[in-house]
Amino acid sequence: MVEYKPKGLFFEDFAVGQEFATTRRTVTDGDVINFACLTGDFNPIHIDDVTAAEGPFKRRIAHGLLGVAIMNGQMNQLGIFEGTTIAKAEDTNKYKSPLFIGDTVSTLIKIIGVKLSSKGGKGTVLADTYLINQRGEVVTESSNVILIKCRK
Protein backbone atom coordinates (compact mmCIF):
# COMPACT_ATOMS: atom_id res chain seq x y z
CA MET A 1 0.00 0.00 0.00
CA VAL A 2 1.29 3.47 -0.92
CA GLU A 3 1.20 5.94 1.96
CA TYR A 4 -0.24 9.43 1.45
CA LYS A 5 2.37 12.16 1.83
CA PRO A 6 1.07 15.69 2.36
CA LYS A 7 1.83 18.12 -0.44
CA GLY A 8 1.05 21.15 1.69
CA LEU A 9 3.46 23.42 3.45
CA PHE A 10 4.17 22.75 7.10
CA PHE A 11 4.09 25.45 9.76
CA GLU A 12 7.86 25.95 9.49
CA ASP A 13 7.51 26.76 5.78
CA PHE A 14 5.32 29.83 6.37
CA ALA A 15 6.83 33.25 7.02
CA VAL A 16 5.45 36.74 7.48
CA GLY A 17 5.47 38.59 4.19
CA GLN A 18 4.94 35.59 1.92
CA GLU A 19 2.34 36.04 -0.80
CA PHE A 20 0.60 33.41 -2.89
CA ALA A 21 -1.58 34.05 -5.94
CA THR A 22 -4.12 31.66 -7.41
CA THR A 23 -5.41 31.03 -10.89
CA ARG A 24 -8.60 32.74 -12.07
CA ARG A 25 -12.11 31.46 -12.52
CA THR A 26 -15.28 33.02 -13.89
CA VAL A 27 -18.41 33.14 -11.74
CA THR A 28 -21.30 31.63 -13.69
CA ASP A 29 -25.07 31.74 -13.44
CA GLY A 30 -24.91 28.03 -12.60
CA ASP A 31 -22.62 28.80 -9.64
CA VAL A 32 -25.17 31.27 -8.25
CA ILE A 33 -28.19 29.00 -8.79
CA ASN A 34 -26.40 25.97 -7.34
CA PHE A 35 -25.28 28.00 -4.31
CA ALA A 36 -28.84 29.25 -3.79
CA CYS A 37 -30.11 25.65 -3.91
CA LEU A 38 -27.37 24.45 -1.55
CA THR A 39 -27.91 27.17 1.04
CA GLY A 40 -31.60 27.94 0.60
CA ASP A 41 -30.74 31.61 0.00
CA PHE A 42 -33.13 32.56 -2.80
CA ASN A 43 -32.95 36.31 -2.22
CA PRO A 44 -34.23 37.97 -5.41
CA ILE A 45 -31.01 40.00 -5.78
CA HIS A 46 -29.34 36.66 -6.60
CA ILE A 47 -31.96 34.84 -8.68
CA ASP A 48 -34.50 37.32 -10.11
CA ASP A 49 -33.36 39.46 -13.05
CA VAL A 50 -36.34 41.84 -12.88
CA THR A 51 -36.11 42.55 -9.15
CA ALA A 52 -32.32 42.87 -9.32
CA ALA A 53 -32.60 45.35 -12.21
CA GLU A 54 -34.63 47.62 -9.93
CA GLY A 55 -32.01 47.44 -7.16
CA PRO A 56 -28.82 49.38 -6.50
CA PHE A 57 -26.59 47.19 -8.72
CA LYS A 58 -29.04 47.08 -11.67
CA ARG A 59 -28.35 43.39 -12.18
CA ARG A 60 -28.11 40.15 -10.23
CA ILE A 61 -25.19 39.68 -7.88
CA ALA A 62 -23.61 36.50 -6.55
CA HIS A 63 -23.93 35.66 -2.87
CA GLY A 64 -21.15 37.14 -0.74
CA LEU A 65 -20.60 33.74 0.83
CA LEU A 66 -20.23 32.22 -2.63
CA GLY A 67 -17.27 34.54 -3.09
CA VAL A 68 -15.83 33.35 0.22
CA ALA A 69 -16.33 29.72 -0.86
CA ILE A 70 -14.61 30.39 -4.20
CA MET A 71 -11.74 32.09 -2.37
CA ASN A 72 -11.38 29.09 -0.05
CA GLY A 73 -11.42 26.70 -3.01
CA GLN A 74 -8.80 28.71 -4.86
CA MET A 75 -6.60 28.70 -1.74
CA ASN A 76 -6.87 24.92 -1.54
CA GLN A 77 -6.15 24.44 -5.23
CA LEU A 78 -2.71 25.98 -4.66
CA GLY A 79 -1.83 22.83 -2.70
CA ILE A 80 -0.05 24.73 0.07
CA PHE A 81 -2.62 23.60 2.64
CA GLU A 82 -3.14 20.04 1.36
CA GLY A 83 -2.68 17.48 4.10
CA THR A 84 -1.05 19.86 6.57
CA THR A 85 -4.03 21.93 7.68
CA ILE A 86 -5.53 20.85 10.97
CA ALA A 87 -8.39 23.35 10.97
CA LYS A 88 -9.44 26.78 9.87
CA ALA A 89 -10.08 28.31 13.29
CA GLU A 90 -11.48 31.66 12.24
CA ASP A 91 -12.66 33.66 9.25
CA THR A 92 -13.62 37.33 9.30
CA ASN A 93 -15.02 38.55 6.00
CA LYS A 94 -15.55 42.04 4.64
CA TYR A 95 -17.54 42.50 1.45
CA LYS A 96 -15.95 45.41 -0.38
CA SER A 97 -17.78 45.38 -3.72
CA PRO A 98 -20.41 43.24 -5.43
CA LEU A 99 -19.52 39.95 -7.08
CA PHE A 100 -21.28 39.80 -10.42
CA ILE A 101 -22.14 36.85 -12.60
CA GLY A 102 -19.47 36.91 -15.31
CA ASP A 103 -16.74 38.30 -13.05
CA THR A 104 -13.41 36.50 -13.29
CA VAL A 105 -11.76 36.29 -9.90
CA SER A 106 -8.50 35.20 -8.32
CA THR A 107 -7.30 35.09 -4.74
CA LEU A 108 -4.25 36.71 -3.21
CA ILE A 109 -3.01 35.30 0.12
CA LYS A 110 -0.71 37.36 2.35
CA ILE A 111 0.86 35.72 5.40
CA ILE A 112 0.74 38.31 8.19
CA GLY A 113 1.59 36.22 11.24
CA VAL A 114 2.92 32.87 12.43
CA LYS A 115 2.87 31.56 15.99
CA LEU A 116 4.07 28.20 17.24
CA SER A 117 1.63 26.48 19.61
CA SER A 118 2.83 25.88 23.17
CA LYS A 119 1.15 22.45 22.93
CA GLY A 120 3.58 21.35 20.22
CA GLY A 121 3.10 19.76 16.83
CA LYS A 122 1.24 22.69 15.31
CA GLY A 123 1.22 26.41 14.82
CA THR A 124 -1.12 29.20 13.83
CA VAL A 125 -0.79 30.94 10.48
CA LEU A 126 -2.56 34.27 10.11
CA ALA A 127 -3.42 35.06 6.51
CA ASP A 128 -5.22 37.97 4.91
CA THR A 129 -6.88 36.91 1.67
CA TYR A 130 -8.36 38.99 -1.09
CA LEU A 131 -10.83 37.96 -3.80
CA ILE A 132 -9.95 40.21 -6.74
CA ASN A 133 -12.02 40.67 -9.90
CA GLN A 134 -10.85 41.24 -13.47
CA ARG A 135 -10.90 45.01 -12.91
CA GLY A 136 -8.40 44.68 -10.04
CA GLU A 137 -11.07 45.51 -7.44
CA VAL A 138 -11.10 43.71 -4.10
CA VAL A 139 -14.49 42.03 -3.89
CA THR A 140 -14.00 40.28 -0.55
CA GLU A 141 -11.32 40.65 2.09
CA SER A 142 -10.89 37.89 4.64
CA SER A 143 -8.73 37.44 7.73
CA ASN A 144 -7.99 33.78 8.43
CA VAL A 145 -6.58 31.88 11.39
CA ILE A 146 -5.34 28.50 10.20
CA LEU A 147 -3.90 25.71 12.35
CA ILE A 148 -1.06 23.96 10.49
CA LYS A 149 0.93 20.84 11.36
CA CYS A 150 4.59 21.14 12.21
CA ARG A 151 7.03 19.08 10.22
CA LYS A 152 8.21 17.20 13.35
mmCIF file with all atom_site columns, C-alpha atoms in Angstrom:
data_model
loop_
_atom_site.group_PDB
_atom_site.id
_atom_site.type_symbol
_atom_site.label_atom_id
_atom_site.label_alt_id
_atom_site.label_comp_id
_atom_site.label_asym_id
_atom_site.label_entity_id
_atom_site.label_seq_id
_atom_site.pdbx_PDB_ins_code
_atom_site.Cartn_x
_atom_site.Cartn_y
_atom_site.Cartn_z
_atom_site.occupancy
_atom_site.B_iso_or_equiv
_atom_site.pdbx_formal_charge
_atom_site.auth_seq_id
_atom_site.auth_comp_id
_atom_site.auth_asym_id
_atom_site.auth_atom_id
_atom_site.pdbx_PDB_model_num
ATOM 1   C CA . MET A 1 1   ? 0.000   0.000  0.000   1.00 0.00 ? 1   MET A CA 1
ATOM 2   C CA . VAL A 1 2   ? 1.287   3.467  -0.922  1.00 0.00 ? 2   VAL A CA 1
ATOM 3   C CA . GLU A 1 3   ? 1.195   5.942  1.964   1.00 0.00 ? 3   GLU A CA 1
ATOM 4   C CA . TYR A 1 4   ? -0.237  9.432  1.455   1.00 0.00 ? 4   TYR A CA 1
ATOM 5   C CA . LYS A 1 5   ? 2.373   12.163 1.829   1.00 0.00 ? 5   LYS A CA 1
ATOM 6   C CA . PRO A 1 6   ? 1.069   15.689 2.356   1.00 0.00 ? 6   PRO A CA 1
ATOM 7   C CA . LYS A 1 7   ? 1.835   18.118 -0.439  1.00 0.00 ? 7   LYS A CA 1
ATOM 8   C CA . GLY A 1 8   ? 1.050   21.152 1.694   1.00 0.00 ? 8   GLY A CA 1
ATOM 9   C CA . LEU A 1 9   ? 3.464   23.418 3.451   1.00 0.00 ? 9   LEU A CA 1
ATOM 10  C CA . PHE A 1 10  ? 4.171   22.749 7.103   1.00 0.00 ? 10  PHE A CA 1
ATOM 11  C CA . PHE A 1 11  ? 4.087   25.450 9.762   1.00 0.00 ? 11  PHE A CA 1
ATOM 12  C CA . GLU A 1 12  ? 7.864   25.946 9.492   1.00 0.00 ? 12  GLU A CA 1
ATOM 13  C CA . ASP A 1 13  ? 7.508   26.759 5.782   1.00 0.00 ? 13  ASP A CA 1
ATOM 14  C CA . PHE A 1 14  ? 5.325   29.827 6.368   1.00 0.00 ? 14  PHE A CA 1
ATOM 15  C CA . ALA A 1 15  ? 6.834   33.251 7.019   1.00 0.00 ? 15  ALA A CA 1
ATOM 16  C CA . VAL A 1 16  ? 5.447   36.738 7.480   1.00 0.00 ? 16  VAL A CA 1
ATOM 17  C CA . GLY A 1 17  ? 5.474   38.590 4.191   1.00 0.00 ? 17  GLY A CA 1
ATOM 18  C CA . GLN A 1 18  ? 4.937   35.585 1.916   1.00 0.00 ? 18  GLN A CA 1
ATOM 19  C CA . GLU A 1 19  ? 2.342   36.042 -0.804  1.00 0.00 ? 19  GLU A CA 1
ATOM 20  C CA . PHE A 1 20  ? 0.598   33.411 -2.890  1.00 0.00 ? 20  PHE A CA 1
ATOM 21  C CA . ALA A 1 21  ? -1.581  34.054 -5.942  1.00 0.00 ? 21  ALA A CA 1
ATOM 22  C CA . THR A 1 22  ? -4.124  31.663 -7.411  1.00 0.00 ? 22  THR A CA 1
ATOM 23  C CA . THR A 1 23  ? -5.411  31.027 -10.890 1.00 0.00 ? 23  THR A CA 1
ATOM 24  C CA . ARG A 1 24  ? -8.600  32.736 -12.067 1.00 0.00 ? 24  ARG A CA 1
ATOM 25  C CA . ARG A 1 25  ? -12.106 31.456 -12.523 1.00 0.00 ? 25  ARG A CA 1
ATOM 26  C CA . THR A 1 26  ? -15.277 33.022 -13.886 1.00 0.00 ? 26  THR A CA 1
ATOM 27  C CA . VAL A 1 27  ? -18.412 33.141 -11.739 1.00 0.00 ? 27  VAL A CA 1
ATOM 28  C CA . THR A 1 28  ? -21.303 31.631 -13.693 1.00 0.00 ? 28  THR A CA 1
ATOM 29  C CA . ASP A 1 29  ? -25.068 31.744 -13.440 1.00 0.00 ? 29  ASP A CA 1
ATOM 30  C CA . GLY A 1 30  ? -24.908 28.032 -12.601 1.00 0.00 ? 30  GLY A CA 1
ATOM 31  C CA . ASP A 1 31  ? -22.621 28.803 -9.643  1.00 0.00 ? 31  ASP A CA 1
ATOM 32  C CA . VAL A 1 32  ? -25.166 31.267 -8.252  1.00 0.00 ? 32  VAL A CA 1
ATOM 33  C CA . ILE A 1 33  ? -28.188 28.996 -8.789  1.00 0.00 ? 33  ILE A CA 1
ATOM 34  C CA . ASN A 1 34  ? -26.404 25.968 -7.335  1.00 0.00 ? 34  ASN A CA 1
ATOM 35  C CA . PHE A 1 35  ? -25.285 28.002 -4.309  1.00 0.00 ? 35  PHE A CA 1
ATOM 36  C CA . ALA A 1 36  ? -28.843 29.249 -3.791  1.00 0.00 ? 36  ALA A CA 1
ATOM 37  C CA . CYS A 1 37  ? -30.107 25.650 -3.906  1.00 0.00 ? 37  CYS A CA 1
ATOM 38  C CA . LEU A 1 38  ? -27.372 24.446 -1.555  1.00 0.00 ? 38  LEU A CA 1
ATOM 39  C CA . THR A 1 39  ? -27.910 27.170 1.042   1.00 0.00 ? 39  THR A CA 1
ATOM 40  C CA . GLY A 1 40  ? -31.605 27.935 0.598   1.00 0.00 ? 40  GLY A CA 1
ATOM 41  C CA . ASP A 1 41  ? -30.742 31.613 0.005   1.00 0.00 ? 41  ASP A CA 1
ATOM 42  C CA . PHE A 1 42  ? -33.128 32.560 -2.795  1.00 0.00 ? 42  PHE A CA 1
ATOM 43  C CA . ASN A 1 43  ? -32.949 36.309 -2.215  1.00 0.00 ? 43  ASN A CA 1
ATOM 44  C CA . PRO A 1 44  ? -34.226 37.969 -5.413  1.00 0.00 ? 44  PRO A CA 1
ATOM 45  C CA . ILE A 1 45  ? -31.010 39.999 -5.783  1.00 0.00 ? 45  ILE A CA 1
ATOM 46  C CA . HIS A 1 46  ? -29.345 36.663 -6.601  1.00 0.00 ? 46  HIS A CA 1
ATOM 47  C CA . ILE A 1 47  ? -31.959 34.845 -8.676  1.00 0.00 ? 47  ILE A CA 1
ATOM 48  C CA . ASP A 1 48  ? -34.500 37.322 -10.112 1.00 0.00 ? 48  ASP A CA 1
ATOM 49  C CA . ASP A 1 49  ? -33.360 39.457 -13.051 1.00 0.00 ? 49  ASP A CA 1
ATOM 50  C CA . VAL A 1 50  ? -36.343 41.835 -12.880 1.00 0.00 ? 50  VAL A CA 1
ATOM 51  C CA . THR A 1 51  ? -36.108 42.552 -9.152  1.00 0.00 ? 51  THR A CA 1
ATOM 52  C CA . ALA A 1 52  ? -32.318 42.874 -9.317  1.00 0.00 ? 52  ALA A CA 1
ATOM 53  C CA . ALA A 1 53  ? -32.595 45.354 -12.215 1.00 0.00 ? 53  ALA A CA 1
ATOM 54  C CA . GLU A 1 54  ? -34.630 47.625 -9.928  1.00 0.00 ? 54  GLU A CA 1
ATOM 55  C CA . GLY A 1 55  ? -32.010 47.437 -7.160  1.00 0.00 ? 55  GLY A CA 1
ATOM 56  C CA . PRO A 1 56  ? -28.817 49.378 -6.505  1.00 0.00 ? 56  PRO A CA 1
ATOM 57  C CA . PHE A 1 57  ? -26.591 47.194 -8.715  1.00 0.00 ? 57  PHE A CA 1
ATOM 58  C CA . LYS A 1 58  ? -29.038 47.084 -11.665 1.00 0.00 ? 58  LYS A CA 1
ATOM 59  C CA . ARG A 1 59  ? -28.348 43.386 -12.176 1.00 0.00 ? 59  ARG A CA 1
ATOM 60  C CA . ARG A 1 60  ? -28.109 40.151 -10.228 1.00 0.00 ? 60  ARG A CA 1
ATOM 61  C CA . ILE A 1 61  ? -25.190 39.679 -7.876  1.00 0.00 ? 61  ILE A CA 1
ATOM 62  C CA . ALA A 1 62  ? -23.612 36.496 -6.553  1.00 0.00 ? 62  ALA A CA 1
ATOM 63  C CA . HIS A 1 63  ? -23.925 35.659 -2.872  1.00 0.00 ? 63  HIS A CA 1
ATOM 64  C CA . GLY A 1 64  ? -21.150 37.139 -0.739  1.00 0.00 ? 64  GLY A CA 1
ATOM 65  C CA . LEU A 1 65  ? -20.596 33.737 0.832   1.00 0.00 ? 65  LEU A CA 1
ATOM 66  C CA . LEU A 1 66  ? -20.232 32.215 -2.630  1.00 0.00 ? 66  LEU A CA 1
ATOM 67  C CA . GLY A 1 67  ? -17.272 34.543 -3.091  1.00 0.00 ? 67  GLY A CA 1
ATOM 68  C CA . VAL A 1 68  ? -15.826 33.350 0.222   1.00 0.00 ? 68  VAL A CA 1
ATOM 69  C CA . ALA A 1 69  ? -16.328 29.722 -0.863  1.00 0.00 ? 69  ALA A CA 1
ATOM 70  C CA . ILE A 1 70  ? -14.612 30.387 -4.196  1.00 0.00 ? 70  ILE A CA 1
ATOM 71  C CA . MET A 1 71  ? -11.737 32.094 -2.373  1.00 0.00 ? 71  MET A CA 1
ATOM 72  C CA . ASN A 1 72  ? -11.384 29.094 -0.051  1.00 0.00 ? 72  ASN A CA 1
ATOM 73  C CA . GLY A 1 73  ? -11.423 26.705 -3.010  1.00 0.00 ? 73  GLY A CA 1
ATOM 74  C CA . GLN A 1 74  ? -8.803  28.708 -4.856  1.00 0.00 ? 74  GLN A CA 1
ATOM 75  C CA . MET A 1 75  ? -6.605  28.698 -1.740  1.00 0.00 ? 75  MET A CA 1
ATOM 76  C CA . ASN A 1 76  ? -6.870  24.924 -1.537  1.00 0.00 ? 76  ASN A CA 1
ATOM 77  C CA . GLN A 1 77  ? -6.152  24.439 -5.233  1.00 0.00 ? 77  GLN A CA 1
ATOM 78  C CA . LEU A 1 78  ? -2.711  25.977 -4.657  1.00 0.00 ? 78  LEU A CA 1
ATOM 79  C CA . GLY A 1 79  ? -1.827  22.831 -2.700  1.00 0.00 ? 79  GLY A CA 1
ATOM 80  C CA . ILE A 1 80  ? -0.051  24.729 0.073   1.00 0.00 ? 80  ILE A CA 1
ATOM 81  C CA . PHE A 1 81  ? -2.623  23.605 2.645   1.00 0.00 ? 81  PHE A CA 1
ATOM 82  C CA . GLU A 1 82  ? -3.144  20.041 1.359   1.00 0.00 ? 82  GLU A CA 1
ATOM 83  C CA . GLY A 1 83  ? -2.684  17.480 4.103   1.00 0.00 ? 83  GLY A CA 1
ATOM 84  C CA . THR A 1 84  ? -1.051  19.864 6.567   1.00 0.00 ? 84  THR A CA 1
ATOM 85  C CA . THR A 1 85  ? -4.029  21.933 7.675   1.00 0.00 ? 85  THR A CA 1
ATOM 86  C CA . ILE A 1 86  ? -5.535  20.848 10.970  1.00 0.00 ? 86  ILE A CA 1
ATOM 87  C CA . ALA A 1 87  ? -8.394  23.349 10.965  1.00 0.00 ? 87  ALA A CA 1
ATOM 88  C CA . LYS A 1 88  ? -9.437  26.780 9.874   1.00 0.00 ? 88  LYS A CA 1
ATOM 89  C CA . ALA A 1 89  ? -10.077 28.308 13.285  1.00 0.00 ? 89  ALA A CA 1
ATOM 90  C CA . GLU A 1 90  ? -11.485 31.657 12.241  1.00 0.00 ? 90  GLU A CA 1
ATOM 91  C CA . ASP A 1 91  ? -12.665 33.663 9.246   1.00 0.00 ? 91  ASP A CA 1
ATOM 92  C CA . THR A 1 92  ? -13.624 37.331 9.295   1.00 0.00 ? 92  THR A CA 1
ATOM 93  C CA . ASN A 1 93  ? -15.017 38.553 6.003   1.00 0.00 ? 93  ASN A CA 1
ATOM 94  C CA . LYS A 1 94  ? -15.552 42.044 4.645   1.00 0.00 ? 94  LYS A CA 1
ATOM 95  C CA . TYR A 1 95  ? -17.537 42.496 1.453   1.00 0.00 ? 95  TYR A CA 1
ATOM 96  C CA . LYS A 1 96  ? -15.954 45.412 -0.380  1.00 0.00 ? 96  LYS A CA 1
ATOM 97  C CA . SER A 1 97  ? -17.782 45.384 -3.722  1.00 0.00 ? 97  SER A CA 1
ATOM 98  C CA . PRO A 1 98  ? -20.406 43.243 -5.429  1.00 0.00 ? 98  PRO A CA 1
ATOM 99  C CA . LEU A 1 99  ? -19.525 39.951 -7.076  1.00 0.00 ? 99  LEU A CA 1
ATOM 100 C CA . PHE A 1 100 ? -21.284 39.801 -10.425 1.00 0.00 ? 100 PHE A CA 1
ATOM 101 C CA . ILE A 1 101 ? -22.137 36.846 -12.603 1.00 0.00 ? 101 ILE A CA 1
ATOM 102 C CA . GLY A 1 102 ? -19.466 36.908 -15.305 1.00 0.00 ? 102 GLY A CA 1
ATOM 103 C CA . ASP A 1 103 ? -16.738 38.300 -13.046 1.00 0.00 ? 103 ASP A CA 1
ATOM 104 C CA . THR A 1 104 ? -13.415 36.500 -13.288 1.00 0.00 ? 104 THR A CA 1
ATOM 105 C CA . VAL A 1 105 ? -11.764 36.293 -9.896  1.00 0.00 ? 105 VAL A CA 1
ATOM 106 C CA . SER A 1 106 ? -8.498  35.201 -8.324  1.00 0.00 ? 106 SER A CA 1
ATOM 107 C CA . THR A 1 107 ? -7.298  35.093 -4.736  1.00 0.00 ? 107 THR A CA 1
ATOM 108 C CA . LEU A 1 108 ? -4.247  36.714 -3.206  1.00 0.00 ? 108 LEU A CA 1
ATOM 109 C CA . ILE A 1 109 ? -3.011  35.301 0.116   1.00 0.00 ? 109 ILE A CA 1
ATOM 110 C CA . LYS A 1 110 ? -0.710  37.356 2.349   1.00 0.00 ? 110 LYS A CA 1
ATOM 111 C CA . ILE A 1 111 ? 0.862   35.720 5.401   1.00 0.00 ? 111 ILE A CA 1
ATOM 112 C CA . ILE A 1 112 ? 0.737   38.315 8.186   1.00 0.00 ? 112 ILE A CA 1
ATOM 113 C CA . GLY A 1 113 ? 1.590   36.219 11.237  1.00 0.00 ? 113 GLY A CA 1
ATOM 114 C CA . VAL A 1 114 ? 2.921   32.870 12.433  1.00 0.00 ? 114 VAL A CA 1
ATOM 115 C CA . LYS A 1 115 ? 2.874   31.558 15.986  1.00 0.00 ? 115 LYS A CA 1
ATOM 116 C CA . LEU A 1 116 ? 4.066   28.198 17.240  1.00 0.00 ? 116 LEU A CA 1
ATOM 117 C CA . SER A 1 117 ? 1.631   26.484 19.612  1.00 0.00 ? 117 SER A CA 1
ATOM 118 C CA . SER A 1 118 ? 2.827   25.879 23.166  1.00 0.00 ? 118 SER A CA 1
ATOM 119 C CA . LYS A 1 119 ? 1.155   22.453 22.925  1.00 0.00 ? 119 LYS A CA 1
ATOM 120 C CA . GLY A 1 120 ? 3.583   21.348 20.218  1.00 0.00 ? 120 GLY A CA 1
ATOM 121 C CA . GLY A 1 121 ? 3.102   19.759 16.829  1.00 0.00 ? 121 GLY A CA 1
ATOM 122 C CA . LYS A 1 122 ? 1.241   22.694 15.314  1.00 0.00 ? 122 LYS A CA 1
ATOM 123 C CA . GLY A 1 123 ? 1.221   26.411 14.816  1.00 0.00 ? 123 GLY A CA 1
ATOM 124 C CA . THR A 1 124 ? -1.115  29.197 13.829  1.00 0.00 ? 124 THR A CA 1
ATOM 125 C CA . VAL A 1 125 ? -0.788  30.940 10.481  1.00 0.00 ? 125 VAL A CA 1
ATOM 126 C CA . LEU A 1 126 ? -2.556  34.271 10.106  1.00 0.00 ? 126 LEU A CA 1
ATOM 127 C CA . ALA A 1 127 ? -3.416  35.064 6.505   1.00 0.00 ? 127 ALA A CA 1
ATOM 128 C CA . ASP A 1 128 ? -5.220  37.966 4.906   1.00 0.00 ? 128 ASP A CA 1
ATOM 129 C CA . THR A 1 129 ? -6.885  36.906 1.674   1.00 0.00 ? 129 THR A CA 1
ATOM 130 C CA . TYR A 1 130 ? -8.360  38.993 -1.094  1.00 0.00 ? 130 TYR A CA 1
ATOM 131 C CA . LEU A 1 131 ? -10.827 37.959 -3.800  1.00 0.00 ? 131 LEU A CA 1
ATOM 132 C CA . ILE A 1 132 ? -9.954  40.206 -6.739  1.00 0.00 ? 132 ILE A CA 1
ATOM 133 C CA . ASN A 1 133 ? -12.016 40.673 -9.901  1.00 0.00 ? 133 ASN A CA 1
ATOM 134 C CA . GLN A 1 134 ? -10.846 41.241 -13.467 1.00 0.00 ? 134 GLN A CA 1
ATOM 135 C CA . ARG A 1 135 ? -10.898 45.010 -12.915 1.00 0.00 ? 135 ARG A CA 1
ATOM 136 C CA . GLY A 1 136 ? -8.402  44.680 -10.043 1.00 0.00 ? 136 GLY A CA 1
ATOM 137 C CA . GLU A 1 137 ? -11.070 45.509 -7.436  1.00 0.00 ? 137 GLU A CA 1
ATOM 138 C CA . VAL A 1 138 ? -11.095 43.707 -4.103  1.00 0.00 ? 138 VAL A CA 1
ATOM 139 C CA . VAL A 1 139 ? -14.488 42.028 -3.891  1.00 0.00 ? 139 VAL A CA 1
ATOM 140 C CA . THR A 1 140 ? -13.996 40.275 -0.552  1.00 0.00 ? 140 THR A CA 1
ATOM 141 C CA . GLU A 1 141 ? -11.321 40.655 2.094   1.00 0.00 ? 141 GLU A CA 1
ATOM 142 C CA . SER A 1 142 ? -10.894 37.888 4.644   1.00 0.00 ? 142 SER A CA 1
ATOM 143 C CA . SER A 1 143 ? -8.728  37.445 7.728   1.00 0.00 ? 143 SER A CA 1
ATOM 144 C CA . ASN A 1 144 ? -7.993  33.781 8.426   1.00 0.00 ? 144 ASN A CA 1
ATOM 145 C CA . VAL A 1 145 ? -6.577  31.881 11.388  1.00 0.00 ? 145 VAL A CA 1
ATOM 146 C CA . ILE A 1 146 ? -5.337  28.498 10.198  1.00 0.00 ? 146 ILE A CA 1
ATOM 147 C CA . LEU A 1 147 ? -3.901  25.714 12.350  1.00 0.00 ? 147 LEU A CA 1
ATOM 148 C CA . ILE A 1 148 ? -1.060  23.962 10.489  1.00 0.00 ? 148 ILE A CA 1
ATOM 149 C CA . LYS A 1 149 ? 0.925   20.837 11.358  1.00 0.00 ? 149 LYS A CA 1
ATOM 150 C CA . CYS A 1 150 ? 4.587   21.143 12.208  1.00 0.00 ? 150 CYS A CA 1
ATOM 151 C CA . ARG A 1 151 ? 7.033   19.077 10.224  1.00 0.00 ? 151 ARG A CA 1
ATOM 152 C CA . LYS A 1 152 ? 8.214   17.204 13.346  1.00 0.00 ? 152 LYS A CA 1
#
